[in-house]
Coordinates of C-alpha atoms in Angstrom, one line a residue:
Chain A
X1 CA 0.0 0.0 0.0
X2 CA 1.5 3.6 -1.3
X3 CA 0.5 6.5 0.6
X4 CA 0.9 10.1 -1.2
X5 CA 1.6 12.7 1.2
X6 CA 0.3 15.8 0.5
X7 CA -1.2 13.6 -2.6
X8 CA -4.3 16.3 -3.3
X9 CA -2.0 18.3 -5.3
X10 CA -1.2 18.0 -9.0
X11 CA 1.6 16.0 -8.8
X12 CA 0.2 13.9 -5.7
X13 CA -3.4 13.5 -7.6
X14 CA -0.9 12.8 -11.1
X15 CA 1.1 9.9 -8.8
X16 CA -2.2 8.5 -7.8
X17 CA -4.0 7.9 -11.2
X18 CA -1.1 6.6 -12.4
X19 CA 0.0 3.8 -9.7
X20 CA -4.0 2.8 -9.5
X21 CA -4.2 2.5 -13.2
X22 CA -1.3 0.3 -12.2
X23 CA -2.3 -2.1 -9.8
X24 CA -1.2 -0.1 -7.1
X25 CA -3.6 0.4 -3.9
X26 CA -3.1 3.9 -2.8
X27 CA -4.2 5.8 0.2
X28 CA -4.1 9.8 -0.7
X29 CA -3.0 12.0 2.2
X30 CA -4.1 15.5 3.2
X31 CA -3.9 17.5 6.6
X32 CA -7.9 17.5 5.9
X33 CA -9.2 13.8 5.7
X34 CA -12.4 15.3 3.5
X35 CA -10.4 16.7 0.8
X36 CA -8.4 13.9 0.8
X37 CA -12.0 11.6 0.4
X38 CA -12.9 13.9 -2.2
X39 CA -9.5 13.2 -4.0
X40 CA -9.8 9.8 -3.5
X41 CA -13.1 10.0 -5.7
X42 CA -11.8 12.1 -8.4
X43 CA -9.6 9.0 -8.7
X44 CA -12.0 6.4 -8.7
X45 CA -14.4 8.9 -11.3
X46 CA -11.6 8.4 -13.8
X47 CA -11.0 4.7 -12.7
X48 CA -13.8 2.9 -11.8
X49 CA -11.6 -0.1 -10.8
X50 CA -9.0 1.8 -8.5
X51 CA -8.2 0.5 -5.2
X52 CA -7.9 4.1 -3.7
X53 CA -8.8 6.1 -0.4
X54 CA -8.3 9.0 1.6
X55 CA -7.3 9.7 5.0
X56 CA -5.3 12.0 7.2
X57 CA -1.7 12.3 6.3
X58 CA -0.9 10.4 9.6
X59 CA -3.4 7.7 9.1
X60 CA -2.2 7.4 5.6
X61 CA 1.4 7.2 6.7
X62 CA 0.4 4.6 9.6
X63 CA -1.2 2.3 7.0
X64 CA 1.2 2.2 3.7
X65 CA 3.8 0.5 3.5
X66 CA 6.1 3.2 1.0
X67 CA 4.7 6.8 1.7
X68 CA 5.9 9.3 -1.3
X69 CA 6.0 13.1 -0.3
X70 CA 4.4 15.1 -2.5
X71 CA 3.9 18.1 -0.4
X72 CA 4.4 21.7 -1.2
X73 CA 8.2 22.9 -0.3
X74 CA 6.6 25.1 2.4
X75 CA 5.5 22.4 4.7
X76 CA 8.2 19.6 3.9
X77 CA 9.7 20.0 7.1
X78 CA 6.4 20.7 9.7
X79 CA 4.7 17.5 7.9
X80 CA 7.7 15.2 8.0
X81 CA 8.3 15.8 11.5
X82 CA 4.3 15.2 12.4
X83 CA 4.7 12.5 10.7
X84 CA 7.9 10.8 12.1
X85 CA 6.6 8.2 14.3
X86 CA 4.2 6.8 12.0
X87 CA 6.8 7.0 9.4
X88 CA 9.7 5.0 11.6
X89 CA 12.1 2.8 9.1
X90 CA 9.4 2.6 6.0
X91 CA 10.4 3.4 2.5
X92 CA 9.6 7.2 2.1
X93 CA 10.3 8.5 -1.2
X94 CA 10.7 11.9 -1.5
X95 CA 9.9 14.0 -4.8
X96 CA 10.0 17.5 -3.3
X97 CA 11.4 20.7 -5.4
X98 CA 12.1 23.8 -2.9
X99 CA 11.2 25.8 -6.0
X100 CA 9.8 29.9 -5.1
X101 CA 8.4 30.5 -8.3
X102 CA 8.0 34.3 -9.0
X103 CA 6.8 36.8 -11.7
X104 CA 9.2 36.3 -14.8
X105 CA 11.1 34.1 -12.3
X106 CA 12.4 31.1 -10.7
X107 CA 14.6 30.1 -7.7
X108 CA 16.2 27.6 -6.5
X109 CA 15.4 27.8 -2.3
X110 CA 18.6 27.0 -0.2
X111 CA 18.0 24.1 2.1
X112 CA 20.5 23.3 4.5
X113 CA 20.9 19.9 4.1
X114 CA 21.8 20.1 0.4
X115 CA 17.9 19.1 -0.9
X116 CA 14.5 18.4 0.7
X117 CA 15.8 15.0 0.4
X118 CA 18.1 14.7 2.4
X119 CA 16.5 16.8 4.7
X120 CA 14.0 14.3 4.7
X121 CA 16.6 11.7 5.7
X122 CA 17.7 14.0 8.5
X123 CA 13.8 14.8 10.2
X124 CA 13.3 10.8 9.7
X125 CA 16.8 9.1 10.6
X126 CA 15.0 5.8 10.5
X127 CA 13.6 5.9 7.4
X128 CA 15.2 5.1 4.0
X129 CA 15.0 7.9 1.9
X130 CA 15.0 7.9 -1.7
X131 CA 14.1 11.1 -4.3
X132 CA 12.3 10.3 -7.1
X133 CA 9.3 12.0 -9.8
X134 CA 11.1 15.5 -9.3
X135 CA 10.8 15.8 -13.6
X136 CA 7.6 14.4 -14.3
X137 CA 5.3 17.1 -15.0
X138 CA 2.6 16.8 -12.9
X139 CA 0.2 18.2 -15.9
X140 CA 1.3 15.4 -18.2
X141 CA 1.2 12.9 -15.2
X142 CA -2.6 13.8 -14.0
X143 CA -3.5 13.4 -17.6
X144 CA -4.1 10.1 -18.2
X145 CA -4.7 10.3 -22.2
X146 CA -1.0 12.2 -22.2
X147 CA 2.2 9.8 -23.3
X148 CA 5.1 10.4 -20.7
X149 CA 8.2 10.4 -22.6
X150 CA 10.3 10.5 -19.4
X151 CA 13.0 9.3 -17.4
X152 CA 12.8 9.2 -13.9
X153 CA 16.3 9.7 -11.8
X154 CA 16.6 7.7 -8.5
X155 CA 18.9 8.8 -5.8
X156 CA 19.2 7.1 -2.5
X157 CA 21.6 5.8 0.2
X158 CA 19.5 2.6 0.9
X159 CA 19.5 0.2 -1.9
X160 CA 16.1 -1.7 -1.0
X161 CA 14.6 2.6 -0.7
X162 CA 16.2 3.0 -4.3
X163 CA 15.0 -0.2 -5.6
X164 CA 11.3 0.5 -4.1
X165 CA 11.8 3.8 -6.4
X166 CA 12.6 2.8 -9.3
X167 CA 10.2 -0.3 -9.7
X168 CA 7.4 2.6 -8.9
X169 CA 8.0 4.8 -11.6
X170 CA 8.6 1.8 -14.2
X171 CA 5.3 1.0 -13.4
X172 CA 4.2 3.9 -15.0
X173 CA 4.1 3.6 -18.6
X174 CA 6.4 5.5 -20.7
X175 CA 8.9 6.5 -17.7
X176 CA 12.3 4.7 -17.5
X177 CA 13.9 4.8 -14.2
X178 CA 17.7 5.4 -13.8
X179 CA 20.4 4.8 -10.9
X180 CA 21.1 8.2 -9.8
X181 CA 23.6 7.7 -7.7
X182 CA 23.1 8.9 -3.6
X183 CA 21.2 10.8 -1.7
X184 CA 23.7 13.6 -2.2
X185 CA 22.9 13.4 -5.6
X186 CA 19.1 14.7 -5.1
X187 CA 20.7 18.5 -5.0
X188 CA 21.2 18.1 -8.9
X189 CA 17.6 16.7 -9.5
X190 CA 15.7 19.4 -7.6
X191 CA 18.3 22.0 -9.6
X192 CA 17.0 20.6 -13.1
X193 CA 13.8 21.1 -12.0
X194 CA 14.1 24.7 -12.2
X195 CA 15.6 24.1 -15.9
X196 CA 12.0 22.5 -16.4
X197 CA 10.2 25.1 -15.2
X198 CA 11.7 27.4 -16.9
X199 CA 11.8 25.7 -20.5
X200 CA 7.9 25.5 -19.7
X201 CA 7.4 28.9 -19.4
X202 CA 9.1 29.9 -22.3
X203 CA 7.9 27.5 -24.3
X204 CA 4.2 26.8 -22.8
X205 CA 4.8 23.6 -22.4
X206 CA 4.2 20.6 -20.2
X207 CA 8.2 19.2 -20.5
X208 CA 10.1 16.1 -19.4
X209 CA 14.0 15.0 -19.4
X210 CA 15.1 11.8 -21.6
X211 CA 18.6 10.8 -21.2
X212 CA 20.2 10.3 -24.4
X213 CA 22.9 7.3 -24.7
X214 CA 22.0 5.8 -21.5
Chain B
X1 CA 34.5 33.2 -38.0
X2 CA 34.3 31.4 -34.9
X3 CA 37.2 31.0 -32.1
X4 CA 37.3 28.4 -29.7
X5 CA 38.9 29.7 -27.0
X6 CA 40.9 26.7 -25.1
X7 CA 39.7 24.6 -28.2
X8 CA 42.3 21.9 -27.6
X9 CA 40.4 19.9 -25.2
X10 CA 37.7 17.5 -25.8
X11 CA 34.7 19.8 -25.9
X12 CA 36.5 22.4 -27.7
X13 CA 38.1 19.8 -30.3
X14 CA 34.4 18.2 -30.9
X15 CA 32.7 21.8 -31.5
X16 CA 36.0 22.0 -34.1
X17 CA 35.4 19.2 -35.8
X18 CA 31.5 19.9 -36.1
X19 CA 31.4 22.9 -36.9
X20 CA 33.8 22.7 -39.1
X21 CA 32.1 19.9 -41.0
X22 CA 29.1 22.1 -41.5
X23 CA 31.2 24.2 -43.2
X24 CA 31.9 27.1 -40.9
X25 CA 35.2 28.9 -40.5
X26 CA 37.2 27.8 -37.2
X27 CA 40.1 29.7 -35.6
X28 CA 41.1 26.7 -32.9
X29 CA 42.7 28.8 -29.8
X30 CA 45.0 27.8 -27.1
X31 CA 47.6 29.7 -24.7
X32 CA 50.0 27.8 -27.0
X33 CA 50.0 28.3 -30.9
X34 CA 52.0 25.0 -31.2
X35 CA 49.1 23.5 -29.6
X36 CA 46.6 25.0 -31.4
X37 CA 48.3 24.3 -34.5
X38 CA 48.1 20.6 -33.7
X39 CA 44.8 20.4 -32.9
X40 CA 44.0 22.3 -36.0
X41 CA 45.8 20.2 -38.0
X42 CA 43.8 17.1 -36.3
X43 CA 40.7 18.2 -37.5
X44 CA 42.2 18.8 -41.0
X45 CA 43.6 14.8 -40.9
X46 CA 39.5 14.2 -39.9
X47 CA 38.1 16.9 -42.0
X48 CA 40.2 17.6 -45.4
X49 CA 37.6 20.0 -46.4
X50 CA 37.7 22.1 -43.3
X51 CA 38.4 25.5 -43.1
X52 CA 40.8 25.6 -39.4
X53 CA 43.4 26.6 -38.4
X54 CA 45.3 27.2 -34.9
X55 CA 46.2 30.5 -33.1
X56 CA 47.4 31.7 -29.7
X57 CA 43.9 32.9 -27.6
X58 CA 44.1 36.5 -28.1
X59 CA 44.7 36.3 -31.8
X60 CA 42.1 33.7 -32.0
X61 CA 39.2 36.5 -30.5
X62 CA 41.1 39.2 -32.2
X63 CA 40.4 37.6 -35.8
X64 CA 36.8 36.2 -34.9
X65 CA 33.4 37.3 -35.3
X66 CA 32.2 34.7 -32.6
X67 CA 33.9 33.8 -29.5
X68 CA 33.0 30.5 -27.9
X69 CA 34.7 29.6 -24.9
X70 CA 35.5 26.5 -23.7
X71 CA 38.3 26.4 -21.4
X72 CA 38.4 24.2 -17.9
X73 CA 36.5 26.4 -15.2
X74 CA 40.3 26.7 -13.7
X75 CA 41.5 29.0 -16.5
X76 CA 37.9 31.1 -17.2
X77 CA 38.2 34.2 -15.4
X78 CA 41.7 34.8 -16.1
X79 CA 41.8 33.9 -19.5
X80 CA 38.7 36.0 -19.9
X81 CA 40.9 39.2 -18.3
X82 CA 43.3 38.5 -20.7
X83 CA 41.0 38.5 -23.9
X84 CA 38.9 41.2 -22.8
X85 CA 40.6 43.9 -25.2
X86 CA 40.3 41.3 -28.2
X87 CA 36.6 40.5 -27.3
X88 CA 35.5 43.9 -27.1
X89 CA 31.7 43.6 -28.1
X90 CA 31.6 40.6 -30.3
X91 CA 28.9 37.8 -29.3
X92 CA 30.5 35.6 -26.6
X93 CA 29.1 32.0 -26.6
X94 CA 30.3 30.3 -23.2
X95 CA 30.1 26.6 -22.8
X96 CA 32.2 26.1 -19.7
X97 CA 31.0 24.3 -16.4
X98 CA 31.9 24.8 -12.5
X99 CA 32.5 21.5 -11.9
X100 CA 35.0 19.6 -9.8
X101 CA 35.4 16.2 -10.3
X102 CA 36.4 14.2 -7.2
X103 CA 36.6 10.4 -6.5
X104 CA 33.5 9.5 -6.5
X105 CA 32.0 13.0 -5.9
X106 CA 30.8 15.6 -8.3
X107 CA 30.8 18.7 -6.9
X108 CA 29.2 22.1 -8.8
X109 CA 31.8 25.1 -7.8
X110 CA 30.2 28.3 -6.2
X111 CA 30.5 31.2 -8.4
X112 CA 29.9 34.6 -7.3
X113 CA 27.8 35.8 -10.3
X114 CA 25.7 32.9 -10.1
X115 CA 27.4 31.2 -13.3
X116 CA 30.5 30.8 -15.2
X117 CA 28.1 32.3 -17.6
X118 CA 27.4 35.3 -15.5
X119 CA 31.1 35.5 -14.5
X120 CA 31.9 36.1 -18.6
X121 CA 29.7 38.9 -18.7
X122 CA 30.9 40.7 -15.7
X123 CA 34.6 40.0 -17.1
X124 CA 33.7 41.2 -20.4
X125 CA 31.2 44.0 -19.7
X126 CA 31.0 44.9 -23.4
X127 CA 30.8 41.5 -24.9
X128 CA 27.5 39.8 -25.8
X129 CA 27.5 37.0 -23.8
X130 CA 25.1 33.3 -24.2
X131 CA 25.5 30.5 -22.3
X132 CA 25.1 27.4 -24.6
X133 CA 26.7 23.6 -25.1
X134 CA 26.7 22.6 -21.5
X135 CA 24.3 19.4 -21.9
X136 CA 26.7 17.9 -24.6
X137 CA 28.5 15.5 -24.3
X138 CA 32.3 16.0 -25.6
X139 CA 33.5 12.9 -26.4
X140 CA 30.3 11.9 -28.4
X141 CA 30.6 15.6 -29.7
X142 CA 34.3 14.7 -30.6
X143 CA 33.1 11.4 -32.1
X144 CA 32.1 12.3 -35.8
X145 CA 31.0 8.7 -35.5
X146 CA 28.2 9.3 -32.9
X147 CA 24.7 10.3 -33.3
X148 CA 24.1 13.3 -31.0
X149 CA 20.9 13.0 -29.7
X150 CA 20.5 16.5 -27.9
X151 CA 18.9 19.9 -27.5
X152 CA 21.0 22.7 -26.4
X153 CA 19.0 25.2 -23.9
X154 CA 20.8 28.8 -25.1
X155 CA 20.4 31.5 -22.3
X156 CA 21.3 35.1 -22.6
X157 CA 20.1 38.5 -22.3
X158 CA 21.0 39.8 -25.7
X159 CA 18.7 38.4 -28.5
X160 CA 21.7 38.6 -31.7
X161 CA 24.0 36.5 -28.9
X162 CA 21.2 33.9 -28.2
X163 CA 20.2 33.5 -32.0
X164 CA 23.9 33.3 -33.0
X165 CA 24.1 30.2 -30.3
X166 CA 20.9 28.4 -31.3
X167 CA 21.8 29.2 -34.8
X168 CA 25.0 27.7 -34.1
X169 CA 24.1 24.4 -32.0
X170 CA 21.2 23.6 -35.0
X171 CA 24.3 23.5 -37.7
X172 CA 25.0 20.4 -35.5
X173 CA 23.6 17.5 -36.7
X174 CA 20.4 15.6 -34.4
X175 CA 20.8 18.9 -32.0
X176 CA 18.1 20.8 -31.4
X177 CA 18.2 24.6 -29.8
X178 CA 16.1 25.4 -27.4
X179 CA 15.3 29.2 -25.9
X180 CA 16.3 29.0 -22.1
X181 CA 15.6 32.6 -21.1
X182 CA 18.1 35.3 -19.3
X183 CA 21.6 35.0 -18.6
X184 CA 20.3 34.2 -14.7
X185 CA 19.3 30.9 -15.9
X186 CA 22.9 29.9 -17.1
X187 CA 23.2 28.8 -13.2
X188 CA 20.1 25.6 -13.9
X189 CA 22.3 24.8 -17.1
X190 CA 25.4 24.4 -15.1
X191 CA 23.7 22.3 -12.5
X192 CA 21.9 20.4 -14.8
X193 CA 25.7 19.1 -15.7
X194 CA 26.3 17.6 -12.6
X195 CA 23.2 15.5 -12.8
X196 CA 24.8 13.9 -16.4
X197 CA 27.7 13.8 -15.0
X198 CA 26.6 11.6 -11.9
X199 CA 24.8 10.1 -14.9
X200 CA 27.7 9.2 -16.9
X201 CA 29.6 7.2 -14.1
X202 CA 27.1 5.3 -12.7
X203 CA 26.1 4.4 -16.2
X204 CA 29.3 4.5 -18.2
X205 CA 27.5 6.7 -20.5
X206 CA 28.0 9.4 -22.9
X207 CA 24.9 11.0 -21.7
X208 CA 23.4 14.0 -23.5
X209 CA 19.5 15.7 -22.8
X210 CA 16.3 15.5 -25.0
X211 CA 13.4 17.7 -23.4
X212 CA 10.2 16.1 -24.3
X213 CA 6.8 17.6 -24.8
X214 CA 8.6 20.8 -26.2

């Protein structure tokens, strides 16, 4: 069971449809268990056959068995550390961007750690952290009649956290997943991210990454 | 006429030999003329056709109409000081990446403009400067064997130096240009290095970037 943290967002709501159409059963968290209910049914509109809930983000975190982090930067930190005990050692795999996204503008936010990744790995030292999803475009993603063309960069310390990872986003049709080295490595996926974003706006696109010759 | 400034190394060497193979003129430069001689003449044993040849830097921007730069991040600022006279206002097309390359570690450099890009046109107030070339990869570049499979995000502030660069990277065969707004956004390019770096040794790849959905 997969919870998605913060999973009535875009990207959360994307992750969702697309790990139910899978097979997945999924339990979509929010701070407010109705709107993650009402999430939960936007699912199951769109996929009749979905195994999908809602609950509170603790209840969801207590019941999965991988929980994915899909909150907004802003409250990475306040809901990870809510959220430590039911957390403990499980997979948790994190696909945070602290992106402040301005007029004409974007920026990379410092985080002290080197990325909300690891500072995910340092508010849950039992956990086994990977970063994952941080170049899917969560358009594309929550639009399940649009091809992915992506690949999907896996960084973690723990090999069974990276492995958990990367069989996730391959079940995902059209995403590859690649061995992206350690956790240190998530500073360079949250970075590209704001190459995304930007190539988006200029371009008014919805845009992935493919690694060529890999 | 196009300078390649520190064109004796890989990347400068592969933008030589395709460049020159689309039938532009090619001034290769180094801090040695011998060297730059040889190099030139490297191309030429690849490339009878090609129009190169080999000069010492500062005749290689004096004689130019478009610099491109692509010395190690070591040599950037001072070869830059050195140049600046040559340069004057002609476009400036810098390729070159903060990156330091440790066992096992790849680290991106802090630069006080933000960029090596950044740094170019604070060093060369007059020049107009675009940052282009960082996603690809040299030895396939260098490779008149390979297929490059790539787009190349141009950022700059002044539109003739950014058309000149994308102009430039579509004379490249299977490369693609791709607007990447202002001269602040150099900084994701750079960044974005790392990440196909990390790429490269974990895969033993030649890794360049396709964005999809653009």
């Amino acid at each position: 069971m997969i919870a998605l943290i913060g999973g009535t967002g875009l990207e959360g709501m994307g992750l969702a449809l697309r790990l139910a159409q899978a097979g997945e059963r999924i339990i979509i968290g929010s701070r407010s268990e109705a709107r993650a209910r009402e999430a939960a049914d936007r699912v199951k509109a769109r996929l009749p056959q979905a195994d999908v809930r809602g609950a509170e983000n603790a209840a969801a975190a207590r019941e999965a068995d991988v929980i994915v982090v899909t909150v907004p930067y802003e409250g990475h930190q306040e809901t990870l550390e809510l959220l430590r005990d039911h957390i403990a050692a499980k997979v948790v795999i994190d696909a945070v961007v602290p992106l402040e996204l301005g007029r004409g503008r974007v920026s990379v936010l410092p985080v002290e750690e080197g990325s909300a990744a690891q500072q995910a790995q340092r508010l849950l030292p039992r956990a086994r952290v990977a970063a994952a999803f941080q170049h899917i475009n969560a358009e594309r993603l929550a639009d399940l009649d649009a091809f992915l063309d992506a690949d999907v960069v896996v960084c973690g310390d723990d090999p069974d956290a990276k492995r958990a990872a990367m069989a996730l986003a391959e079940k995902i049709g059209g995403v590859r997943a690649l061995d992206g080295g350690g956790l240190a490595n998530a500073r360079y996926l949250e970075q590209t991210t704001a190459l995304l974003v930007v190539l988006n706006r200029i371009h008014k696109a919805r845009s992935s990454i493919r690694f060529t010759g890999i």
